[in-house]
Amino acid sequence: MQSKDVPRYLRQAREEVILALSAPNAEEECGHRRRAGQFMSEVVRTVHSAPALDCDWSQLRAPE
């Protein structure tokens, strides 16, 4: 994963959590939670393996 991907993956995880919270049924909720977990796991692995990775954290701002 490249440094530009870390904030993007975190934004995608946030979106999946929001979708899970508004899911119409348990099956869709589970799918969104699973995808959010996958995004977060990838970010944690990347940051753990390359703690000096230079990421643009300003990209994490919530959309207006």
PDB file of N, CA and C in Angstrom:
ATOM      1  N   MET A   1       0.841  -1.170   0.000  1.00  0.00           N
ATOM      2  CA  MET A   1       0.000   0.000   0.000  1.00  0.00           C
ATOM      3  C   MET A   1       0.890   1.239   0.000  1.00  0.00           C
ATOM      4  N   GLN A   2       0.510   2.227  -0.763  1.00  0.00           N
ATOM      5  CA  GLN A   2       1.268   3.467  -0.820  1.00  0.00           C
ATOM      6  C   GLN A   2       0.714   4.462   0.197  1.00  0.00           C
ATOM      7  N   SER A   3       1.497   5.486   0.486  1.00  0.00           N
ATOM      8  CA  SER A   3       1.083   6.464   1.503  1.00  0.00           C
ATOM      9  C   SER A   3      -0.235   7.144   1.141  1.00  0.00           C
ATOM     10  N   LYS A   4      -0.478   7.355  -0.147  1.00  0.00           N
ATOM     11  CA  LYS A   4      -1.730   8.003  -0.550  1.00  0.00           C
ATOM     12  C   LYS A   4      -2.935   7.107  -0.318  1.00  0.00           C
ATOM     13  N   ASP A   5      -2.707   5.794  -0.201  1.00  0.00           N
ATOM     14  CA  ASP A   5      -3.804   4.860  -0.006  1.00  0.00           C
ATOM     15  C   ASP A   5      -4.303   4.812   1.431  1.00  0.00           C
ATOM     16  N   VAL A   6      -3.448   5.123   2.394  1.00  0.00           N
ATOM     17  CA  VAL A   6      -3.837   5.012   3.803  1.00  0.00           C
ATOM     18  C   VAL A   6      -5.040   5.910   4.106  1.00  0.00           C
ATOM     19  N   PRO A   7      -4.998   7.207   3.829  1.00  0.00           N
ATOM     20  CA  PRO A   7      -6.176   8.039   4.101  1.00  0.00           C
ATOM     21  C   PRO A   7      -7.401   7.597   3.292  1.00  0.00           C
ATOM     22  N   ARG A   8      -7.168   7.169   2.064  1.00  0.00           N
ATOM     23  CA  ARG A   8      -8.290   6.716   1.227  1.00  0.00           C
ATOM     24  C   ARG A   8      -8.953   5.489   1.842  1.00  0.00           C
ATOM     25  N   TYR A   9      -8.159   4.541   2.321  1.00  0.00           N
ATOM     26  CA  TYR A   9      -8.710   3.344   2.959  1.00  0.00           C
ATOM     27  C   TYR A   9      -9.456   3.709   4.238  1.00  0.00           C
ATOM     28  N   LEU A  10      -8.944   4.664   4.997  1.00  0.00           N
ATOM     29  CA  LEU A  10      -9.639   5.096   6.210  1.00  0.00           C
ATOM     30  C   LEU A  10     -10.974   5.761   5.871  1.00  0.00           C
ATOM     31  N   ARG A  11     -11.007   6.551   4.803  1.00  0.00           N
ATOM     32  CA  ARG A  11     -12.271   7.158   4.371  1.00  0.00           C
ATOM     33  C   ARG A  11     -13.262   6.083   3.933  1.00  0.00           C
ATOM     34  N   GLN A  12     -12.771   5.076   3.214  1.00  0.00           N
ATOM     35  CA  GLN A  12     -13.649   3.995   2.777  1.00  0.00           C
ATOM     36  C   GLN A  12     -14.177   3.199   3.970  1.00  0.00           C
ATOM     37  N   ALA A  13     -13.332   2.987   4.969  1.00  0.00           N
ATOM     38  CA  ALA A  13     -13.773   2.286   6.181  1.00  0.00           C
ATOM     39  C   ALA A  13     -14.865   3.094   6.871  1.00  0.00           C
ATOM     40  N   ARG A  14     -14.670   4.412   6.973  1.00  0.00           N
ATOM     41  CA  ARG A  14     -15.687   5.270   7.591  1.00  0.00           C
ATOM     42  C   ARG A  14     -17.007   5.175   6.832  1.00  0.00           C
ATOM     43  N   GLU A  15     -16.934   5.196   5.517  1.00  0.00           N
ATOM     44  CA  GLU A  15     -18.146   5.099   4.703  1.00  0.00           C
ATOM     45  C   GLU A  15     -18.849   3.759   4.927  1.00  0.00           C
ATOM     46  N   GLU A  16     -18.087   2.691   5.023  1.00  0.00           N
ATOM     47  CA  GLU A  16     -18.684   1.371   5.267  1.00  0.00           C
ATOM     48  C   GLU A  16     -19.350   1.311   6.639  1.00  0.00           C
ATOM     49  N   VAL A  17     -18.761   1.944   7.641  1.00  0.00           N
ATOM     50  CA  VAL A  17     -19.379   1.979   8.975  1.00  0.00           C
ATOM     51  C   VAL A  17     -20.704   2.738   8.910  1.00  0.00           C
ATOM     52  N   ILE A  18     -20.721   3.858   8.214  1.00  0.00           N
ATOM     53  CA  ILE A  18     -21.958   4.628   8.074  1.00  0.00           C
ATOM     54  C   ILE A  18     -23.013   3.802   7.352  1.00  0.00           C
ATOM     55  N   LEU A  19     -22.601   3.100   6.301  1.00  0.00           N
ATOM     56  CA  LEU A  19     -23.544   2.242   5.582  1.00  0.00           C
ATOM     57  C   LEU A  19     -24.050   1.110   6.467  1.00  0.00           C
ATOM     58  N   ALA A  20     -23.184   0.562   7.301  1.00  0.00           N
ATOM     59  CA  ALA A  20     -23.602  -0.507   8.214  1.00  0.00           C
ATOM     60  C   ALA A  20     -24.641   0.009   9.200  1.00  0.00           C
ATOM     61  N   LEU A  21     -24.429   1.217   9.701  1.00  0.00           N
ATOM     62  CA  LEU A  21     -25.368   1.785  10.671  1.00  0.00           C
ATOM     63  C   LEU A  21     -26.740   2.051  10.066  1.00  0.00           C
ATOM     64  N   SER A  22     -26.779   2.278   8.765  1.00  0.00           N
ATOM     65  CA  SER A  22     -28.060   2.566   8.116  1.00  0.00           C
ATOM     66  C   SER A  22     -28.562   1.401   7.265  1.00  0.00           C
ATOM     67  N   ALA A  23     -27.950   0.242   7.404  1.00  0.00           N
ATOM     68  CA  ALA A  23     -28.337  -0.922   6.599  1.00  0.00           C
ATOM     69  C   ALA A  23     -29.768  -1.353   6.934  1.00  0.00           C
ATOM     70  N   PRO A  24     -30.508  -1.753   5.912  1.00  0.00           N
ATOM     71  CA  PRO A  24     -31.903  -2.140   6.138  1.00  0.00           C
ATOM     72  C   PRO A  24     -32.071  -3.513   6.800  1.00  0.00           C
ATOM     73  N   ASN A  25     -31.008  -4.320   6.773  1.00  0.00           N
ATOM     74  CA  ASN A  25     -31.125  -5.643   7.389  1.00  0.00           C
ATOM     75  C   ASN A  25     -29.761  -6.097   7.913  1.00  0.00           C
ATOM     76  N   ALA A  26     -29.790  -7.151   8.704  1.00  0.00           N
ATOM     77  CA  ALA A  26     -28.572  -7.642   9.358  1.00  0.00           C
ATOM     78  C   ALA A  26     -27.543  -8.157   8.354  1.00  0.00           C
ATOM     79  N   GLU A  27     -28.004  -8.733   7.263  1.00  0.00           N
ATOM     80  CA  GLU A  27     -27.076  -9.271   6.260  1.00  0.00           C
ATOM     81  C   GLU A  27     -26.238  -8.158   5.633  1.00  0.00           C
ATOM     82  N   GLU A  28     -26.891  -7.083   5.237  1.00  0.00           N
ATOM     83  CA  GLU A  28     -26.156  -5.959   4.649  1.00  0.00           C
ATOM     84  C   GLU A  28     -25.263  -5.291   5.686  1.00  0.00           C
ATOM     85  N   GLU A  29     -25.754  -5.171   6.905  1.00  0.00           N
ATOM     86  CA  GLU A  29     -24.945  -4.592   7.976  1.00  0.00           C
ATOM     87  C   GLU A  29     -23.655  -5.381   8.155  1.00  0.00           C
ATOM     88  N   CYS A  30     -23.774  -6.699   8.189  1.00  0.00           N
ATOM     89  CA  CYS A  30     -22.604  -7.562   8.371  1.00  0.00           C
ATOM     90  C   CYS A  30     -21.607  -7.377   7.229  1.00  0.00           C
ATOM     91  N   GLY A  31     -22.106  -7.275   6.010  1.00  0.00           N
ATOM     92  CA  GLY A  31     -21.227  -7.076   4.860  1.00  0.00           C
ATOM     93  C   GLY A  31     -20.458  -5.768   4.945  1.00  0.00           C
ATOM     94  N   HIS A  32     -21.153  -4.717   5.329  1.00  0.00           N
ATOM     95  CA  HIS A  32     -20.491  -3.412   5.448  1.00  0.00           C
ATOM     96  C   HIS A  32     -19.479  -3.419   6.589  1.00  0.00           C
ATOM     97  N   ARG A  33     -19.831  -4.045   7.706  1.00  0.00           N
ATOM     98  CA  ARG A  33     -18.888  -4.119   8.826  1.00  0.00           C
ATOM     99  C   ARG A  33     -17.656  -4.931   8.441  1.00  0.00           C
ATOM    100  N   ARG A  34     -17.850  -5.999   7.693  1.00  0.00           N
ATOM    101  CA  ARG A  34     -16.722  -6.829   7.253  1.00  0.00           C
ATOM    102  C   ARG A  34     -15.788  -6.028   6.343  1.00  0.00           C
ATOM    103  N   ARG A  35     -16.367  -5.291   5.393  1.00  0.00           N
ATOM    104  CA  ARG A  35     -15.537  -4.475   4.497  1.00  0.00           C
ATOM    105  C   ARG A  35     -14.806  -3.380   5.268  1.00  0.00           C
ATOM    106  N   ALA A  36     -15.474  -2.757   6.224  1.00  0.00           N
ATOM    107  CA  ALA A  36     -14.814  -1.733   7.053  1.00  0.00           C
ATOM    108  C   ALA A  36     -13.641  -2.351   7.804  1.00  0.00           C
ATOM    109  N   GLY A  37     -13.841  -3.539   8.338  1.00  0.00           N
ATOM    110  CA  GLY A  37     -12.771  -4.235   9.052  1.00  0.00           C
ATOM    111  C   GLY A  37     -11.601  -4.571   8.150  1.00  0.00           C
ATOM    112  N   GLN A  38     -11.891  -4.948   6.918  1.00  0.00           N
ATOM    113  CA  GLN A  38     -10.818  -5.263   5.970  1.00  0.00           C
ATOM    114  C   GLN A  38      -9.995  -4.016   5.652  1.00  0.00           C
ATOM    115  N   PHE A  39     -10.670  -2.903   5.432  1.00  0.00           N
ATOM    116  CA  PHE A  39      -9.949  -1.654   5.174  1.00  0.00           C
ATOM    117  C   PHE A  39      -9.080  -1.283   6.371  1.00  0.00           C
ATOM    118  N   MET A  40      -9.645  -1.364   7.569  1.00  0.00           N
ATOM    119  CA  MET A  40      -8.896  -1.003   8.773  1.00  0.00           C
ATOM    120  C   MET A  40      -7.713  -1.940   8.995  1.00  0.00           C
ATOM    121  N   SER A  41      -7.903  -3.226   8.754  1.00  0.00           N
ATOM    122  CA  SER A  41      -6.804  -4.185   8.922  1.00  0.00           C
ATOM    123  C   SER A  41      -5.650  -3.868   7.985  1.00  0.00           C
ATOM    124  N   GLU A  42      -5.973  -3.517   6.756  1.00  0.00           N
ATOM    125  CA  GLU A  42      -4.928  -3.185   5.787  1.00  0.00           C
ATOM    126  C   GLU A  42      -4.174  -1.928   6.217  1.00  0.00           C
ATOM    127  N   VAL A  43      -4.886  -0.930   6.707  1.00  0.00           N
ATOM    128  CA  VAL A  43      -4.243   0.294   7.185  1.00  0.00           C
ATOM    129  C   VAL A  43      -3.327  -0.010   8.365  1.00  0.00           C
ATOM    130  N   VAL A  44      -3.818  -0.783   9.321  1.00  0.00           N
ATOM    131  CA  VAL A  44      -3.012  -1.103  10.502  1.00  0.00           C
ATOM    132  C   VAL A  44      -1.758  -1.872  10.103  1.00  0.00           C
ATOM    133  N   ARG A  45      -1.896  -2.846   9.205  1.00  0.00           N
ATOM    134  CA  ARG A  45      -0.719  -3.594   8.733  1.00  0.00           C
ATOM    135  C   ARG A  45       0.290  -2.663   8.074  1.00  0.00           C
ATOM    136  N   THR A  46      -0.191  -1.765   7.251  1.00  0.00           N
ATOM    137  CA  THR A  46       0.699  -0.847   6.539  1.00  0.00           C
ATOM    138  C   THR A  46       1.414   0.090   7.498  1.00  0.00           C
ATOM    139  N   VAL A  47       0.677   0.707   8.401  1.00  0.00           N
ATOM    140  CA  VAL A  47       1.280   1.655   9.339  1.00  0.00           C
ATOM    141  C   VAL A  47       2.233   0.928  10.284  1.00  0.00           C
ATOM    142  N   HIS A  48       1.883  -0.283  10.671  1.00  0.00           N
ATOM    143  CA  HIS A  48       2.757  -1.054  11.560  1.00  0.00           C
ATOM    144  C   HIS A  48       4.063  -1.434  10.858  1.00  0.00           C
ATOM    145  N   SER A  49       3.974  -1.805   9.595  1.00  0.00           N
ATOM    146  CA  SER A  49       5.177  -2.240   8.877  1.00  0.00           C
ATOM    147  C   SER A  49       6.028  -1.069   8.393  1.00  0.00           C
ATOM    148  N   ALA A  50       5.431   0.111   8.270  1.00  0.00           N
ATOM    149  CA  ALA A  50       6.176   1.292   7.810  1.00  0.00           C
ATOM    150  C   ALA A  50       5.744   2.509   8.622  1.00  0.00           C
ATOM    151  N   PRO A  51       6.123   2.574   9.902  1.00  0.00           N
ATOM    152  CA  PRO A  51       5.655   3.671  10.755  1.00  0.00           C
ATOM    153  C   PRO A  51       6.104   5.059  10.293  1.00  0.00           C
ATOM    154  N   ALA A  52       7.147   5.131   9.503  1.00  0.00           N
ATOM    155  CA  ALA A  52       7.622   6.433   9.023  1.00  0.00           C
ATOM    156  C   ALA A  52       6.936   6.850   7.719  1.00  0.00           C
ATOM    157  N   LEU A  53       5.951   6.091   7.289  1.00  0.00           N
ATOM    158  CA  LEU A  53       5.240   6.386   6.056  1.00  0.00           C
ATOM    159  C   LEU A  53       4.644   7.791   6.129  1.00  0.00           C
ATOM    160  N   ASP A  54       4.888   8.592   5.112  1.00  0.00           N
ATOM    161  CA  ASP A  54       4.422   9.975   5.084  1.00  0.00           C
ATOM    162  C   ASP A  54       3.059  10.032   4.402  1.00  0.00           C
ATOM    163  N   CYS A  55       2.017  10.188   5.199  1.00  0.00           N
ATOM    164  CA  CYS A  55       0.652  10.213   4.677  1.00  0.00           C
ATOM    165  C   CYS A  55       0.082  11.622   4.768  1.00  0.00           C
ATOM    166  N   ASP A  56      -0.809  11.939   3.859  1.00  0.00           N
ATOM    167  CA  ASP A  56      -1.494  13.231   3.879  1.00  0.00           C
ATOM    168  C   ASP A  56      -2.775  13.076   4.698  1.00  0.00           C
ATOM    169  N   TRP A  57      -2.651  13.295   6.012  1.00  0.00           N
ATOM    170  CA  TRP A  57      -3.778  13.082   6.914  1.00  0.00           C
ATOM    171  C   TRP A  57      -4.876  14.118   6.716  1.00  0.00           C
ATOM    172  N   SER A  58      -4.590  15.215   6.019  1.00  0.00           N
ATOM    173  CA  SER A  58      -5.626  16.222   5.776  1.00  0.00           C
ATOM    174  C   SER A  58      -6.750  15.654   4.909  1.00  0.00           C
ATOM    175  N   GLN A  59      -6.469  14.571   4.215  1.00  0.00           N
ATOM    176  CA  GLN A  59      -7.488  13.938   3.376  1.00  0.00           C
ATOM    177  C   GLN A  59      -8.579  13.262   4.200  1.00  0.00           C
ATOM    178  N   LEU A  60      -8.391  13.182   5.515  1.00  0.00           N
ATOM    179  CA  LEU A  60      -9.378  12.523   6.368  1.00  0.00           C
ATOM    180  C   LEU A  60     -10.522  13.441   6.773  1.00  0.00           C
ATOM    181  N   ARG A  61     -10.447  14.691   6.399  1.00  0.00           N
ATOM    182  CA  ARG A  61     -11.535  15.604   6.750  1.00  0.00           C
ATOM    183  C   ARG A  61     -12.858  15.055   6.230  1.00  0.00           C
ATOM    184  N   ALA A  62     -13.889  15.226   7.041  1.00  0.00           N
ATOM    185  CA  ALA A  62     -15.220  14.766   6.637  1.00  0.00           C
ATOM    186  C   ALA A  62     -15.691  15.584   5.441  1.00  0.00           C
ATOM    187  N   PRO A  63     -16.377  14.945   4.518  1.00  0.00           N
ATOM    188  CA  PRO A  63     -16.887  15.687   3.359  1.00  0.00           C
ATOM    189  C   PRO A  63     -17.910  16.730   3.807  1.00  0.00           C
ATOM    190  N   GLU A  64     -17.905  17.834   3.114  1.00  0.00           N
ATOM    191  CA  GLU A  64     -18.837  18.918   3.482  1.00  0.00           C
ATOM    192  C   GLU A  64     -20.157  18.750   2.798  1.00  0.00           C
TER     193      GLU A  64
END
